[in-house]
Amino acid sequence: MNNQIENKDWHCKSIEEIWADCESNKDGLEQQQVEERRIIFGENKLLEAKSKTILAILLDQFKDFMIWVLIIAALISWWTGEHIDAAIILFVVILNGILGTIQEAKAESALEALKNMAAPFARVIRAGTMQRIPAAEIVPGDIIALEAGDSVPADLRLIECASLKIEESALTGESVPVEKNLAVKLERSAVLGDRLNMAFTGSNVTYGRGMGIAVDTGMNTQMGKIAQQLTQTPQETTPLQKKLNQISNVLSVGVLIIAALIFAVGILGGREAYDMFFIAVSLSVAAIPEGMVAVVTIVLAMGMSRMADRGAIIRRLPAVETLGSTQIICSDKTGTLTQNKMTVTSIHSENTELLYQAMGFCNDAQLGAESQLIGDPTETALIDYLLKEKLWDEGSIKSRQRDGEIPFDSERKRSTVAIKQADGMFRVFVKGAPDQMLSLCELQDNALTEILQQNDKMTEQALRVLAFAYKDSLDFNAASVTETESGLNFLGLVGMIDPPRDEAKAAMETCQIAGLTAIMITGDHKGTALAIAKDLGMLRDDRIAVSGAELEEMKEEEFEQKLTQIGVYARVAPEHKSRIVRAWQKRGKIVAMTGDGVNDAPALKAADIGVGMGITGTDVSKGASDMVLTDDNFATIVAAVEEGRRIFDNIHKTVRFLLSSNAGEVIAILVATIAGWNLLAPIHILWINLVTDTFPALALGVEPAEADVMRRPPRDSKIPFFTKKEWGRILVVGLVEAILTLAAFVIGNFYYESASLGTTMAFVTLAMTQLFAAIGFQSERSSVFTIKFKEHNKLWLAFLLSTALQLSVVLVPTLRDIFKLSPLNIAHFGIIALLAVLMLIFIETQKFVARRTAD
Ligand code: ADP
Ligand code: MG
């Protein structure tokens, strides 16, 4: 097969022609062919728009207004002969640019890595067996299996269709799913939407099942043609980033106005324009929190990588923040709270011979390589049982044929197949939830009562129960479901156990302590759901279980009133999930909701955090989620909430630290200017910002979680990022920093009678009070002396590093000269140390009082 095929009219060729064109057959490609084709056609991937280059990121750093103020300051310094000052300012500008670039590049690559983790899989037939492979490895000629919920992984010519419906809006704009049909005869000119015997990359299977031959892959697909014209989608900003941007902008404008005022007042008061200009620049440098937004971005991105390490892949950045304030977790039962390892443990049947037939035939599970079972665990459990008990052998499982089917969906909760017999009759097997099945069977009253009793007994033991039935009929029509699935002969009940996950119990405990409400939502029987919920300890405080049917009966008012009592929803259909989400949201709660099926997509979108399942989830449900669990595990959601809380705490601490530092600088400069003192030059402020805004701010951003993160209730999302009280505390800390700095200046300037010494002492004191404040901010509630040093030592490392940098400027003679500082003796250092430690004592006292007054 070559890649030169110009004529791509796959839709108007016969299937024989397609087989020939693709040099493939019903058994699929051999490994050899696959490898050859991979070389010719490359990976089955849409080329994405290039992510930002390092150079682009670097240039972005210079879009900042602050940078231009500094560059102008450097030019003026140079012009007035202060060449060293100019050089230092430029040096700091460049260093800032480089640091910013490194941070942003790191954040970008973390996001890039996450994208790759969410890559989809596909089921293909190769060398006669079914395999699950990354969709990127598909080559033309591969045979691909499709089922409800799959994203179509390549352009396919369909060879098998069972009620197959595909939603193709990405290509055609038409959101109503198209029912595919093999029998159509198509003109060459048929538009994409009319090509009923084809399935296209990027469309979604919403119903049924099918098979197709991959005819085009990667950029050769119809989607590839469109993708070529796509431009990069912009990175989403989170509500927090937006809010901080706002704070930052308001501060910048405010400061510039103040700086201009001071400049004007100074000039009118007869001071030198040059001096006043530099005071105004110092003030701007001091007050504008230029690094804040960058630090927050990197904290979010690094938080995302940490979440990924714990099994939660974030698909949308804002979810990182929302997770921290999650209050309600609605979780599926099967696979999330349970292991999804089903084992048949009990069978009740009068006619076991036919029941075993039904178990094998009415079943989509496949035998893959090395006798591995591929498929829905409910169905693989049945085959597993048949093979273990030697009721079927592998050969007969592999050679099963069917002549008609009505697929399972979570609405109907049953599935049907038909097999044509030798006499031309169709034998129809149906399996599904007993409550849905029994009304379709012809049963005597006493027989029915007995079956129901049997069913109750099994569900009480936490078994998932399937009922089986059959009938023989003259013809089979998948389109008339009601007629086909009626007048059935009951065959028996099969019960299977799916044990709860071990971690789920502990996670429930954590939820309880952390003020999170966990709710089970399942398509399974109420009895089964209740038994498992009890086992997991989910039914505290007299919480009750409600079935989908009962929910349907309830008026909206009644439901909203009962809402907080309901801990388990059983036998629900996917549309009920959206209703549950909405009801909680109406109460102002932040809701996480899991989902795996196609029909779960609306509820996943409606939830504040839609949680997709990495293993069992359909592509469609993953696409609708904010977060995907790599292990489908409930405990992972709780872990992600913990990470979310940690990240929020850290951003809060970091921003608090940066703003209080800036406040300290501004207040000190303002007071000094009014008093007529030359406190600090712009390069001093620039240096302090460099030393304190980088290492300690980043260290605060990556702090491990505090001991009590999961022991306090969720943060109320309606409370602003900083309350009035918190703004007050930020200002007070800034005020104390300023007082201590001015005290150092006064001691140097008036007691030791040296203006230069005053500046030097103020310079070191300001930096050190900020570093001690960072230590104090390590926890917003607890005392630093109760924090486990071993786990929380990064901040101390940053503290030491920054202290060393700061001291090097006053201790190394050349640097000291460049910064126009005086040498310090032991006494001077002693005074500085005393003043700086006072800062920490102040913050600790502030926290102590807050703890005492319990706020
Ligand atoms: P959940 O995933 O929430 O446990 P499902 O929607 O998968 O629930 O299943 C609901 C019910 O449908 C099950 O209790 C079972 O009786 C029935 N069922 C599940 N899987 C199948 C299947 N493959 N074929 C027929 N019936 C099924
Ligand atoms: Mg299920």
mmCIF file of C-alpha atoms in Angstrom, residues 499-703:
data_model
loop_
_atom_site.group_PDB
_atom_site.id
_atom_site.type_symbol
_atom_site.label_atom_id
_atom_site.label_comp_id
_atom_site.label_asym_id
_atom_site.label_seq_id
_atom_site.Cartn_x
_atom_site.Cartn_y
_atom_site.Cartn_z
ATOM 1 C CA PRO A 499 -15.767 -5.891 46.443
ATOM 2 C CA PRO A 500 -15.378 -2.309 47.699
ATOM 3 C CA ARG A 501 -11.955 -0.751 47.224
ATOM 4 C CA ASP A 502 -9.831 -0.863 50.348
ATOM 5 C CA GLU A 503 -8.762 2.776 49.983
ATOM 6 C CA ALA A 504 -12.350 3.941 49.611
ATOM 7 C CA LYS A 505 -13.149 3.293 53.261
ATOM 8 C CA ALA A 506 -10.255 5.426 54.487
ATOM 9 C CA ALA A 507 -11.146 8.120 51.963
ATOM 10 C CA MET A 508 -14.723 8.195 53.319
ATOM 11 C CA GLU A 509 -13.291 8.742 56.772
ATOM 12 C CA THR A 510 -11.226 11.658 55.451
ATOM 13 C CA CYS A 511 -14.302 13.147 53.771
ATOM 14 C CA GLN A 512 -16.146 13.057 57.067
ATOM 15 C CA ILE A 513 -13.368 14.930 58.881
ATOM 16 C CA ALA A 514 -12.762 17.347 56.012
ATOM 17 C CA GLY A 515 -16.396 18.398 55.831
ATOM 18 C CA LEU A 516 -16.953 16.814 52.420
ATOM 19 C CA THR A 517 -20.224 15.067 51.648
ATOM 20 C CA ALA A 518 -19.784 11.862 49.628
ATOM 21 C CA ILE A 519 -22.789 10.625 47.678
ATOM 22 C CA MET A 520 -23.102 7.355 45.778
ATOM 23 C CA ILE A 521 -24.842 7.358 42.413
ATOM 24 C CA THR A 522 -25.312 4.046 40.661
ATOM 25 C CA GLY A 523 -27.288 2.263 38.005
ATOM 26 C CA ASP A 524 -27.229 -0.796 40.203
ATOM 27 C CA HIS A 525 -30.048 -2.130 42.402
ATOM 28 C CA LYS A 526 -30.861 -0.260 45.625
ATOM 29 C CA GLY A 527 -30.136 -3.318 47.747
ATOM 30 C CA THR A 528 -26.685 -3.809 46.240
ATOM 31 C CA ALA A 529 -25.914 -0.110 46.520
ATOM 32 C CA LEU A 530 -27.044 0.040 50.156
ATOM 33 C CA ALA A 531 -25.009 -3.002 51.143
ATOM 34 C CA ILE A 532 -21.854 -1.475 49.695
ATOM 35 C CA ALA A 533 -22.575 1.998 51.069
ATOM 36 C CA LYS A 534 -22.956 0.511 54.546
ATOM 37 C CA ASP A 535 -19.747 -1.410 54.166
ATOM 38 C CA LEU A 536 -17.940 1.825 53.242
ATOM 39 C CA GLY A 537 -19.440 3.703 56.189
ATOM 40 C CA MET A 538 -21.271 6.131 53.912
ATOM 41 C CA LEU A 539 -24.613 5.988 55.675
ATOM 42 C CA ARG A 540 -23.963 8.049 58.776
ATOM 43 C CA ASP A 541 -26.463 10.474 60.274
ATOM 44 C CA ASP A 542 -29.482 8.499 59.062
ATOM 45 C CA ARG A 543 -28.834 9.197 55.462
ATOM 46 C CA ILE A 544 -31.185 7.407 53.109
ATOM 47 C CA ALA A 545 -31.169 5.737 49.698
ATOM 48 C CA VAL A 546 -33.477 6.791 46.878
ATOM 49 C CA SER A 547 -34.088 5.033 43.580
ATOM 50 C CA GLY A 548 -34.338 6.669 40.190
ATOM 51 C CA ALA A 549 -38.033 5.826 40.038
ATOM 52 C CA GLU A 550 -38.649 7.478 43.424
ATOM 53 C CA LEU A 551 -36.630 10.489 42.311
ATOM 54 C CA GLU A 552 -38.785 10.752 39.218
ATOM 55 C CA GLU A 553 -41.917 10.822 41.417
ATOM 56 C CA MET A 554 -40.582 13.622 43.604
ATOM 57 C CA LYS A 555 -41.611 17.178 42.916
ATOM 58 C CA GLU A 556 -38.718 19.600 42.647
ATOM 59 C CA GLU A 557 -39.574 21.202 46.001
ATOM 60 C CA GLU A 558 -39.731 17.904 47.833
ATOM 61 C CA PHE A 559 -36.461 16.791 46.294
ATOM 62 C CA GLU A 560 -34.654 19.989 47.240
ATOM 63 C CA GLN A 561 -35.939 19.629 50.753
ATOM 64 C CA LYS A 562 -34.802 16.002 51.090
ATOM 65 C CA LEU A 563 -31.538 16.583 49.256
ATOM 66 C CA THR A 564 -29.195 16.706 52.243
ATOM 67 C CA GLN A 565 -30.562 13.440 53.617
ATOM 68 C CA ILE A 566 -29.945 11.359 50.521
ATOM 69 C CA GLY A 567 -26.644 9.469 50.601
ATOM 70 C CA VAL A 568 -27.295 6.894 47.874
ATOM 71 C CA TYR A 569 -29.062 7.097 44.531
ATOM 72 C CA ALA A 570 -29.738 3.686 42.985
ATOM 73 C CA ARG A 571 -31.079 2.561 39.598
ATOM 74 C CA VAL A 572 -30.641 6.060 38.263
ATOM 75 C CA ALA A 573 -30.403 7.036 34.640
ATOM 76 C CA PRO A 574 -27.722 9.523 33.548
ATOM 77 C CA GLU A 575 -30.180 12.431 33.272
ATOM 78 C CA HIS A 576 -30.855 12.151 37.016
ATOM 79 C CA LYS A 577 -27.227 13.046 37.636
ATOM 80 C CA SER A 578 -27.690 16.505 36.144
ATOM 81 C CA ARG A 579 -30.724 17.017 38.355
ATOM 82 C CA ILE A 580 -28.730 16.108 41.465
ATOM 83 C CA VAL A 581 -25.897 18.457 40.488
ATOM 84 C CA ARG A 582 -28.289 21.333 39.882
ATOM 85 C CA ALA A 583 -30.094 20.842 43.178
ATOM 86 C CA TRP A 584 -26.838 21.018 45.137
ATOM 87 C CA GLN A 585 -25.601 23.983 43.171
ATOM 88 C CA LYS A 586 -28.867 25.745 43.945
ATOM 89 C CA ARG A 587 -27.863 25.470 47.581
ATOM 90 C CA GLY A 588 -24.632 27.231 46.698
ATOM 91 C CA LYS A 589 -22.472 24.113 46.957
ATOM 92 C CA ILE A 590 -19.429 23.275 44.861
ATOM 93 C CA VAL A 591 -20.056 19.826 43.369
ATOM 94 C CA ALA A 592 -17.707 17.213 41.925
ATOM 95 C CA MET A 593 -19.405 14.506 39.859
ATOM 96 C CA THR A 594 -17.951 11.376 38.312
ATOM 97 C CA GLY A 595 -19.096 9.825 35.074
ATOM 98 C CA ASP A 596 -17.971 7.270 32.509
ATOM 99 C CA GLY A 597 -20.695 6.864 29.894
ATOM 100 C CA VAL A 598 -21.652 8.929 26.840
ATOM 101 C CA ASN A 599 -24.844 10.034 28.569
ATOM 102 C CA ASP A 600 -22.939 11.322 31.568
ATOM 103 C CA ALA A 601 -21.429 14.184 29.553
ATOM 104 C CA PRO A 602 -24.144 16.758 30.426
ATOM 105 C CA ALA A 603 -23.819 16.071 34.177
ATOM 106 C CA LEU A 604 -20.012 16.223 33.939
ATOM 107 C CA LYS A 605 -20.257 19.578 32.238
ATOM 108 C CA ALA A 606 -22.838 20.900 34.709
ATOM 109 C CA ALA A 607 -20.755 19.918 37.747
ATOM 110 C CA ASP A 608 -18.156 22.355 39.073
ATOM 111 C CA ILE A 609 -15.648 19.541 38.776
ATOM 112 C CA GLY A 610 -16.533 16.896 36.201
ATOM 113 C CA VAL A 611 -14.487 13.799 36.994
ATOM 114 C CA GLY A 612 -13.767 11.367 34.158
ATOM 115 C CA MET A 613 -12.525 7.810 34.461
ATOM 116 C CA GLY A 614 -9.157 7.086 32.873
ATOM 117 C CA ILE A 615 -9.627 3.321 32.608
ATOM 118 C CA THR A 616 -13.314 2.626 32.086
ATOM 119 C CA GLY A 617 -14.396 6.064 30.920
ATOM 120 C CA THR A 618 -15.536 6.651 27.381
ATOM 121 C CA ASP A 619 -13.687 9.222 25.295
ATOM 122 C CA VAL A 620 -16.792 11.377 25.264
ATOM 123 C CA SER A 621 -17.054 11.492 29.049
ATOM 124 C CA LYS A 622 -13.351 12.238 29.402
ATOM 125 C CA GLY A 623 -13.732 15.052 26.912
ATOM 126 C CA ALA A 624 -16.468 16.594 29.060
ATOM 127 C CA SER A 625 -14.451 16.364 32.299
ATOM 128 C CA ASP A 626 -12.301 18.872 34.140
ATOM 129 C CA MET A 627 -10.217 16.141 35.714
ATOM 130 C CA VAL A 628 -9.540 12.517 34.737
ATOM 131 C CA LEU A 629 -8.583 9.832 37.261
ATOM 132 C CA THR A 630 -5.863 7.499 35.979
ATOM 133 C CA ASP A 631 -6.958 4.817 38.440
ATOM 134 C CA ASP A 632 -10.753 5.425 38.488
ATOM 135 C CA ASN A 633 -10.415 5.571 42.254
ATOM 136 C CA PHE A 634 -12.617 7.518 44.651
ATOM 137 C CA ALA A 635 -9.684 7.980 47.004
ATOM 138 C CA THR A 636 -7.894 9.855 44.209
ATOM 139 C CA ILE A 637 -10.671 12.462 44.111
ATOM 140 C CA VAL A 638 -10.204 13.045 47.830
ATOM 141 C CA ALA A 639 -6.440 13.270 47.320
ATOM 142 C CA ALA A 640 -6.994 15.811 44.544
ATOM 143 C CA VAL A 641 -9.197 17.890 46.846
ATOM 144 C CA GLU A 642 -6.399 17.827 49.402
ATOM 145 C CA GLU A 643 -3.930 18.984 46.739
ATOM 146 C CA GLY A 644 -6.382 21.698 45.689
ATOM 147 C CA ARG A 645 -6.606 22.960 49.259
ATOM 148 C CA ARG A 646 -2.841 22.902 49.610
ATOM 149 C CA ILE A 647 -2.368 24.860 46.396
ATOM 150 C CA PHE A 648 -4.933 27.455 47.397
ATOM 151 C CA ASP A 649 -3.288 27.839 50.817
ATOM 152 C CA ASN A 650 0.100 28.282 49.211
ATOM 153 C CA ILE A 651 -1.065 30.878 46.713
ATOM 154 C CA HIS A 652 -2.747 32.699 49.567
ATOM 155 C CA LYS A 653 0.428 32.665 51.652
ATOM 156 C CA THR A 654 2.611 33.717 48.725
ATOM 157 C CA VAL A 655 0.435 36.624 47.685
ATOM 158 C CA ARG A 656 0.063 37.704 51.280
ATOM 159 C CA PHE A 657 3.829 37.683 51.654
ATOM 160 C CA LEU A 658 4.464 39.609 48.430
ATOM 161 C CA LEU A 659 1.850 42.249 49.193
ATOM 162 C CA SER A 660 2.967 42.800 52.775
ATOM 163 C CA SER A 661 6.578 43.137 51.601
ATOM 164 C CA ASN A 662 5.546 45.710 49.046
ATOM 165 C CA ALA A 663 3.470 47.539 51.631
ATOM 166 C CA GLY A 664 6.498 47.682 53.926
ATOM 167 C CA GLU A 665 8.649 49.197 51.206
ATOM 168 C CA VAL A 666 6.057 51.760 50.173
ATOM 169 C CA ILE A 667 5.296 52.918 53.716
ATOM 170 C CA ALA A 668 9.007 53.229 54.558
ATOM 171 C CA ILE A 669 9.748 55.269 51.434
ATOM 172 C CA LEU A 670 6.693 57.470 51.878
ATOM 173 C CA VAL A 671 7.530 58.312 55.475
ATOM 174 C CA ALA A 672 11.185 58.913 54.639
ATOM 175 C CA THR A 673 10.295 61.173 51.732
ATOM 176 C CA ILE A 674 7.969 63.252 53.895
ATOM 177 C CA ALA A 675 10.695 63.474 56.551
ATOM 178 C CA GLY A 676 13.155 64.534 53.881
ATOM 179 C CA TRP A 677 15.462 61.504 54.341
ATOM 180 C CA ASN A 678 17.218 59.695 51.492
ATOM 181 C CA LEU A 679 16.322 56.217 52.670
ATOM 182 C CA LEU A 680 17.016 53.833 49.783
ATOM 183 C CA ALA A 681 18.006 54.141 46.139
ATOM 184 C CA PRO A 682 16.032 52.333 43.417
ATOM 185 C CA ILE A 683 18.751 49.703 43.021
ATOM 186 C CA HIS A 684 18.401 48.821 46.710
ATOM 187 C CA ILE A 685 14.690 48.228 46.328
ATOM 188 C CA LEU A 686 15.263 46.305 43.105
ATOM 189 C CA TRP A 687 17.789 44.104 44.839
ATOM 190 C CA ILE A 688 15.546 43.402 47.812
ATOM 191 C CA ASN A 689 12.689 42.460 45.508
ATOM 192 C CA LEU A 690 14.989 40.128 43.623
ATOM 193 C CA VAL A 691 16.202 38.455 46.817
ATOM 194 C CA THR A 692 12.823 38.127 48.532
ATOM 195 C CA ASP A 693 10.326 37.821 45.672
ATOM 196 C CA THR A 694 12.023 34.848 44.105
ATOM 197 C CA PHE A 695 13.245 32.132 46.459
ATOM 198 C CA PRO A 696 11.010 32.655 49.518
ATOM 199 C CA ALA A 697 7.942 33.415 47.401
ATOM 200 C CA LEU A 698 8.439 30.258 45.330
ATOM 201 C CA ALA A 699 9.209 28.215 48.433
ATOM 202 C CA LEU A 700 5.955 29.354 50.016
ATOM 203 C CA GLY A 701 4.224 28.379 46.780
ATOM 204 C CA VAL A 702 5.433 24.783 46.918
ATOM 205 C CA GLU A 703 5.040 24.240 50.660
#
